[in-house]
Every structure is written in structure tokens, then in C-alpha cells.
Amino acid sequence: SQQGEEDPQALSIQEGENATMNCSYKTSINNLQWYRQNSGRGLVHLILIRSNEREKHSGRLRVTLDTSKKSSSLLITASRAADTASYFCATAALAGGTSYGKLTFGQGTILTVHP
Amino acid sequence: SAVISQKPSRDICQRGTSLTIQCQVDSQVTMMFWYRQQPGQSLTLIATANQGSEATYESGFVIDKFPISRPNLTFSTLTVSNMSPEDSSIYLCSVGGRDQPQHFGDGTRLSIL
């Protein structure tokens, strides 16, 4: 079963508004990554946050990580129509053996930004 | 970051046939991964492809159905065997280390009639 749960499943906003997506997971992690997928194409890597980090920024993106609650959030500020896509969180398990590098994906949030 | 090329980008196949998907990376990488994304769903890891050894399959995926080759550090193939409509999905390869971003190819959109 998927490790991560994301909410909301779908989010519809107007251009210029902020969009917040949440991700929860079940087991201890090494890092958590956020991806964007446009129209069933390949995934674009957005941000990686390590388990000892609490917040990271990249342009209009801000990611937080709360390991005590096993949750993360992705904030997109001043959204644009071009941000319309599906967003996925993915967790990398702690080091060791066959877990090396493997990602477990959440169910994703479909974001629609209206012009 | 690594540039990953996947071929074919899409295909329509008859049930009972097999299709081999190729994944080429522009640099040498230790770990390559194959994922499946069923329609409207998230990604599920099929297997980890290691150069010089057998691929490691996740629960629910078997080598007879999804044989994988990894002949060198820049290339891997995934074969979807004896296809049925349930195999209609996007198949993606990716590369990445334990504490590094994982980068994906554009995927292969497969439809089975």
C-alpha cells in the first residue's frame, strides 16, 4: 500500500492565490521529495527535504517537514495558470539494504489554477 | 542532473504481446528504478535495476511478467510480457541515490487493446 496520503485530492484556485498541499506518511524516513507532473508526463523534481530539516524554499515554493507528526506541506505562493498539474510527495526510507534509494509515493493532489 | 531518455514514448499493443521499454541515461548511475502509474493513480515501484545483478522486485511484481535488463551503468530495459488491458499504464524509469533527488524520464504511455 502507498505510504503517503495527500490532501486535498483536488484543489482549485485563482491565479495569484496561494496553494497548500499536505502529505502524511507512516514510517521513519531519510528524506521527502515533492514532484510535479503535467498531464500524465514525466515527473519534475521540485524539492528534497531531509529528515533533519524543517523548512526549505525554492523560488515560489516552500516545503515544511514535521517528523514528529510524520507530515509535510508544499506551499506555492502567487500561483500561475502554468502551475496547473498534479503534485506528489514521495518518501525515501531510512538507509539499508533493499530500501536504498527507493521512493514511496503519495496519492497526489490535482491543482487547477484558473486565469 | 541526469538526462533520461525513454523509448518509446507511447505505444498501442495487442493483448498477449510483449513490449520492451528502453531507458538511457547520459551519465553512469548505480541505481535505476522502474515505476508504473495506472490511470488516475500514483506511482508504484516495480523494481530496482542494479548493474551486474538481478533486479529486485517489489511485492506484487514478478520477473516473468516484468523482466528487466541492466547491461551497463547507463542503460536499462523493462519488458511488459503477455500484456492484458490491465497493463495499460504509464511506465517510468528514474535514477537517483539514497539521499539525492530522483530524476525521471518522460515515461512510456502504454495502451493494450
mmCIF file of C-alpha atoms in Angstrom:
data_model
loop_
_atom_site.group_PDB
_atom_site.id
_atom_site.type_symbol
_atom_site.label_atom_id
_atom_site.label_comp_id
_atom_site.label_asym_id
_atom_site.label_seq_id
_atom_site.Cartn_x
_atom_site.Cartn_y
_atom_site.Cartn_z
ATOM 1 C CA SER A 1 0.000 0.000 0.000
ATOM 2 C CA GLN A 2 1.105 3.578 -0.535
ATOM 3 C CA GLN A 3 2.944 5.133 2.342
ATOM 4 C CA GLY A 4 1.757 8.661 1.809
ATOM 5 C CA GLU A 5 -1.612 10.260 1.987
ATOM 6 C CA GLU A 6 -2.110 13.647 0.432
ATOM 7 C CA ASP A 7 -4.816 16.184 0.881
ATOM 8 C CA PRO A 8 -6.653 17.685 -0.640
ATOM 9 C CA GLN A 9 -7.069 15.274 -3.539
ATOM 10 C CA ALA A 10 -8.013 18.239 -5.713
ATOM 11 C CA LEU A 11 -7.550 21.977 -5.294
ATOM 12 C CA SER A 12 -8.976 24.715 -7.490
ATOM 13 C CA ILE A 13 -7.822 28.310 -7.045
ATOM 14 C CA GLN A 14 -7.490 31.601 -8.899
ATOM 15 C CA GLU A 15 -4.242 32.983 -10.240
ATOM 16 C CA GLY A 16 -2.380 34.934 -7.598
ATOM 17 C CA GLU A 17 -3.708 32.889 -4.699
ATOM 18 C CA ASN A 18 -1.562 30.567 -2.623
ATOM 19 C CA ALA A 19 -1.917 26.792 -2.825
ATOM 20 C CA THR A 20 -1.137 24.479 0.082
ATOM 21 C CA MET A 21 -0.888 20.727 -0.242
ATOM 22 C CA ASN A 22 -0.317 18.323 2.624
ATOM 23 C CA CYS A 23 1.326 14.935 2.808
ATOM 24 C CA SER A 24 1.362 12.391 5.627
ATOM 25 C CA TYR A 25 3.410 9.238 5.868
ATOM 26 C CA LYS A 26 3.657 6.250 8.149
ATOM 27 C CA THR A 27 7.236 5.152 8.723
ATOM 28 C CA SER A 28 10.532 6.847 9.504
ATOM 29 C CA ILE A 29 12.156 8.469 6.508
ATOM 30 C CA ASN A 30 15.530 9.621 5.257
ATOM 31 C CA ASN A 31 14.077 12.382 3.128
ATOM 32 C CA LEU A 32 10.861 13.538 1.499
ATOM 33 C CA GLN A 33 10.620 14.814 -2.048
ATOM 34 C CA TRP A 34 7.956 16.758 -3.926
ATOM 35 C CA TYR A 35 7.268 16.311 -7.622
ATOM 36 C CA ARG A 36 5.077 17.913 -10.262
ATOM 37 C CA GLN A 37 3.501 16.021 -13.151
ATOM 38 C CA ASN A 38 1.874 17.744 -16.088
ATOM 39 C CA SER A 39 -0.836 15.845 -17.965
ATOM 40 C CA GLY A 40 0.488 12.333 -17.357
ATOM 41 C CA ARG A 41 4.000 13.174 -18.484
ATOM 42 C CA GLY A 42 7.220 12.522 -16.600
ATOM 43 C CA LEU A 43 7.777 13.822 -13.111
ATOM 44 C CA VAL A 44 9.670 17.023 -12.421
ATOM 45 C CA HIS A 45 11.585 17.149 -9.160
ATOM 46 C CA LEU A 46 10.731 20.225 -7.074
ATOM 47 C CA ILE A 47 12.332 19.994 -3.636
ATOM 48 C CA LEU A 48 14.055 17.432 -1.428
ATOM 49 C CA ILE A 49 13.905 17.966 2.335
ATOM 50 C CA ARG A 50 15.934 15.781 4.645
ATOM 51 C CA SER A 51 14.649 14.347 7.893
ATOM 52 C CA ASN A 52 16.792 16.750 9.940
ATOM 53 C CA GLU A 53 15.444 19.798 8.119
ATOM 54 C CA ARG A 54 12.237 21.629 8.940
ATOM 55 C CA GLU A 55 11.769 24.026 6.060
ATOM 56 C CA LYS A 56 13.146 24.652 2.576
ATOM 57 C CA HIS A 57 12.473 27.270 -0.044
ATOM 58 C CA SER A 58 12.863 27.319 -3.800
ATOM 59 C CA GLY A 59 11.513 30.336 -5.640
ATOM 60 C CA ARG A 60 7.756 30.418 -5.018
ATOM 61 C CA LEU A 61 7.823 27.034 -3.285
ATOM 62 C CA ARG A 62 8.071 26.432 0.434
ATOM 63 C CA VAL A 63 8.191 22.967 1.944
ATOM 64 C CA THR A 64 7.905 22.124 5.611
ATOM 65 C CA LEU A 65 8.562 18.827 7.331
ATOM 66 C CA ASP A 66 7.349 17.742 10.767
ATOM 67 C CA THR A 67 8.836 14.342 11.541
ATOM 68 C CA SER A 68 7.037 14.137 14.891
ATOM 69 C CA LYS A 69 3.710 14.281 13.051
ATOM 70 C CA LYS A 70 5.031 12.454 10.000
ATOM 71 C CA SER A 71 3.737 15.168 7.735
ATOM 72 C CA SER A 72 4.898 17.682 5.145
ATOM 73 C CA SER A 73 3.344 20.563 3.299
ATOM 74 C CA LEU A 74 4.043 22.251 -0.017
ATOM 75 C CA LEU A 75 3.093 25.891 -0.401
ATOM 76 C CA ILE A 76 3.036 27.544 -3.800
ATOM 77 C CA THR A 77 2.759 31.311 -3.477
ATOM 78 C CA ALA A 78 1.276 33.666 -6.057
ATOM 79 C CA SER A 79 0.124 30.769 -8.217
ATOM 80 C CA ARG A 80 0.001 30.930 -12.007
ATOM 81 C CA ALA A 81 -2.051 29.053 -14.574
ATOM 82 C CA ALA A 82 1.165 27.253 -15.549
ATOM 83 C CA ASP A 83 1.256 25.704 -12.055
ATOM 84 C CA THR A 84 -1.762 23.578 -13.017
ATOM 85 C CA ALA A 85 -0.541 19.999 -12.566
ATOM 86 C CA SER A 86 -0.578 17.016 -10.228
ATOM 87 C CA TYR A 87 1.724 17.249 -7.233
ATOM 88 C CA PHE A 88 3.131 14.212 -5.452
ATOM 89 C CA CYS A 89 5.102 13.732 -2.298
ATOM 90 C CA ALA A 90 7.461 10.774 -2.092
ATOM 91 C CA THR A 91 9.367 9.401 0.860
ATOM 92 C CA ALA A 92 12.752 7.710 0.890
ATOM 93 C CA ALA A 93 13.118 5.129 3.626
ATOM 94 C CA LEU A 94 15.980 5.128 6.076
ATOM 95 C CA ALA A 95 19.202 3.645 4.805
ATOM 96 C CA GLY A 96 19.831 -0.009 4.462
ATOM 97 C CA GLY A 97 19.722 -2.953 2.165
ATOM 98 C CA THR A 98 16.958 -3.132 -0.360
ATOM 99 C CA SER A 99 15.468 0.218 0.678
ATOM 100 C CA TYR A 100 18.380 2.108 -0.857
ATOM 101 C CA GLY A 101 17.050 4.988 -2.933
ATOM 102 C CA LYS A 102 13.513 3.645 -3.222
ATOM 103 C CA LEU A 103 10.661 6.139 -3.169
ATOM 104 C CA THR A 104 7.132 5.573 -1.933
ATOM 105 C CA PHE A 105 4.639 7.990 -3.440
ATOM 106 C CA GLY A 106 1.554 9.623 -2.019
ATOM 107 C CA GLN A 107 -1.698 9.675 -3.932
ATOM 108 C CA GLY A 108 -1.166 13.193 -5.213
ATOM 109 C CA THR A 109 -3.054 16.460 -5.345
ATOM 110 C CA ILE A 110 -4.511 17.778 -8.588
ATOM 111 C CA LEU A 111 -4.052 21.540 -8.648
ATOM 112 C CA THR A 112 -6.010 23.706 -11.064
ATOM 113 C CA VAL A 113 -5.160 27.393 -11.263
ATOM 114 C CA HIS A 114 -7.721 29.473 -13.120
ATOM 115 C CA PRO A 115 -6.522 32.540 -15.052
ATOM 116 C CA SER B 1 21.023 16.471 -13.009
ATOM 117 C CA ALA B 2 20.964 13.374 -15.187
ATOM 118 C CA VAL B 3 19.133 13.469 -18.506
ATOM 119 C CA ILE B 4 16.985 10.398 -19.003
ATOM 120 C CA SER B 5 15.631 9.295 -22.359
ATOM 121 C CA GLN B 6 12.863 6.754 -22.546
ATOM 122 C CA LYS B 7 11.644 4.960 -25.650
ATOM 123 C CA PRO B 8 9.036 4.520 -26.930
ATOM 124 C CA SER B 9 7.082 7.485 -25.604
ATOM 125 C CA ARG B 10 3.830 5.697 -26.271
ATOM 126 C CA ASP B 11 2.535 2.546 -27.876
ATOM 127 C CA ILE B 12 -0.675 0.695 -28.525
ATOM 128 C CA CYS B 13 -0.318 -3.066 -28.321
ATOM 129 C CA GLN B 14 -2.432 -6.160 -28.765
ATOM 130 C CA ARG B 15 -3.158 -8.336 -25.770
ATOM 131 C CA GLY B 16 -0.842 -11.280 -25.395
ATOM 132 C CA THR B 17 2.132 -9.490 -26.915
ATOM 133 C CA SER B 18 5.208 -8.091 -25.167
ATOM 134 C CA LEU B 19 6.846 -4.674 -25.311
ATOM 135 C CA THR B 20 10.337 -3.647 -24.264
ATOM 136 C CA ILE B 21 10.874 -0.139 -22.929
ATOM 137 C CA GLN B 22 14.325 1.378 -23.031
ATOM 138 C CA CYS B 23 15.833 3.847 -20.580
ATOM 139 C CA GLN B 24 19.085 5.648 -21.417
ATOM 140 C CA VAL B 25 20.909 7.961 -19.004
ATOM 141 C CA ASP B 26 23.547 10.488 -20.031
ATOM 142 C CA SER B 27 25.837 9.590 -17.121
ATOM 143 C CA GLN B 28 26.783 6.478 -15.198
ATOM 144 C CA VAL B 29 24.434 5.723 -12.313
ATOM 145 C CA THR B 30 24.365 2.950 -9.781
ATOM 146 C CA MET B 31 20.639 2.655 -9.182
ATOM 147 C CA MET B 32 17.863 2.730 -11.746
ATOM 148 C CA PHE B 33 14.234 2.275 -10.860
ATOM 149 C CA TRP B 34 11.125 1.304 -12.801
ATOM 150 C CA TYR B 35 7.690 2.590 -11.778
ATOM 151 C CA ARG B 36 4.164 2.014 -13.004
ATOM 152 C CA GLN B 37 1.432 4.632 -12.933
ATOM 153 C CA GLN B 38 -2.002 3.242 -13.621
ATOM 154 C CA PRO B 39 -4.649 5.617 -14.998
ATOM 155 C CA GLY B 40 -5.521 8.305 -12.474
ATOM 156 C CA GLN B 41 -3.257 6.758 -9.859
ATOM 157 C CA SER B 42 0.046 7.470 -8.201
ATOM 158 C CA LEU B 43 3.354 5.786 -8.939
ATOM 159 C CA THR B 44 4.188 2.308 -7.717
ATOM 160 C CA LEU B 45 7.706 0.931 -7.750
ATOM 161 C CA ILE B 46 8.070 -2.193 -9.879
ATOM 162 C CA ALA B 47 11.728 -2.974 -9.313
ATOM 163 C CA THR B 48 15.213 -1.655 -8.721
ATOM 164 C CA ALA B 49 17.673 -2.399 -11.524
ATOM 165 C CA ASN B 50 21.241 -3.000 -10.437
ATOM 166 C CA GLN B 51 24.102 -3.309 -12.882
ATOM 167 C CA GLY B 52 25.648 -6.742 -12.817
ATOM 168 C CA SER B 53 22.984 -8.414 -10.709
ATOM 169 C CA GLU B 54 19.356 -9.462 -10.821
ATOM 170 C CA ALA B 55 16.738 -6.766 -10.423
ATOM 171 C CA THR B 56 14.985 -6.533 -7.067
ATOM 172 C CA TYR B 57 11.208 -6.707 -7.446
ATOM 173 C CA GLU B 58 8.583 -5.220 -5.166
ATOM 174 C CA SER B 59 5.709 -7.184 -3.761
ATOM 175 C CA GLY B 60 3.155 -7.903 -6.452
ATOM 176 C CA PHE B 61 5.607 -7.748 -9.348
ATOM 177 C CA VAL B 62 7.416 -10.796 -10.749
ATOM 178 C CA ILE B 63 10.297 -11.289 -13.103
ATOM 179 C CA ASP B 64 8.321 -13.429 -15.546
ATOM 180 C CA LYS B 65 5.887 -10.578 -16.128
ATOM 181 C CA PHE B 66 8.368 -7.683 -15.972
ATOM 182 C CA PRO B 67 11.843 -8.904 -16.924
ATOM 183 C CA ILE B 68 14.491 -6.216 -16.545
ATOM 184 C CA SER B 69 17.962 -5.943 -18.008
ATOM 185 C CA ARG B 70 20.760 -3.670 -16.836
ATOM 186 C CA PRO B 71 23.749 -4.366 -19.084
ATOM 187 C CA ASN B 72 25.738 -1.279 -18.071
ATOM 188 C CA LEU B 73 25.667 1.819 -15.871
ATOM 189 C CA THR B 74 23.773 3.991 -18.395
ATOM 190 C CA PHE B 75 21.070 1.729 -19.774
ATOM 191 C CA SER B 76 18.185 -0.477 -18.695
ATOM 192 C CA THR B 77 15.174 -2.124 -20.272
ATOM 193 C CA LEU B 78 11.824 -3.184 -18.869
ATOM 194 C CA THR B 79 9.718 -5.706 -20.749
ATOM 195 C CA VAL B 80 5.984 -5.963 -20.148
ATOM 196 C CA SER B 81 5.150 -9.537 -21.082
ATOM 197 C CA ASN B 82 1.946 -11.200 -22.206
ATOM 198 C CA MET B 83 0.088 -7.941 -21.938
ATOM 199 C CA SER B 84 -3.539 -7.553 -20.937
ATOM 200 C CA PRO B 85 -5.700 -4.409 -20.732
ATOM 201 C CA GLU B 86 -4.832 -4.182 -17.030
ATOM 202 C CA ASP B 87 -1.251 -3.388 -18.033
ATOM 203 C CA SER B 88 -2.345 -0.127 -19.649
ATOM 204 C CA SER B 89 -0.309 2.403 -17.697
ATOM 205 C CA ILE B 90 2.500 4.874 -17.863
ATOM 206 C CA TYR B 91 5.845 3.224 -17.176
ATOM 207 C CA LEU B 92 8.645 5.455 -15.911
ATOM 208 C CA CYS B 93 12.299 4.927 -15.213
ATOM 209 C CA SER B 94 14.245 7.010 -12.755
ATOM 210 C CA VAL B 95 17.737 7.394 -11.346
ATOM 211 C CA GLY B 96 18.937 8.645 -8.011
ATOM 212 C CA GLY B 97 20.959 7.885 -4.940
ATOM 213 C CA ARG B 98 19.898 7.360 -1.376
ATOM 214 C CA ASP B 99 19.957 10.983 -0.311
ATOM 215 C CA GLN B 100 19.667 12.596 -3.704
ATOM 216 C CA PRO B 101 16.758 13.815 -5.809
ATOM 217 C CA GLN B 102 15.408 11.153 -8.068
ATOM 218 C CA HIS B 103 15.020 12.161 -11.685
ATOM 219 C CA PHE B 104 12.528 10.648 -14.087
ATOM 220 C CA GLY B 105 12.242 10.028 -17.769
ATOM 221 C CA ASP B 106 9.169 11.292 -19.636
ATOM 222 C CA GLY B 107 7.544 7.893 -19.362
ATOM 223 C CA THR B 108 6.066 5.392 -21.793
ATOM 224 C CA ARG B 109 2.294 5.538 -22.158
ATOM 225 C CA LEU B 110 1.136 2.021 -22.945
ATOM 226 C CA SER B 111 -2.362 1.077 -24.094
ATOM 227 C CA ILE B 112 -3.427 -2.534 -24.545
ATOM 228 C CA LEU B 113 -6.343 -3.383 -26.827
#
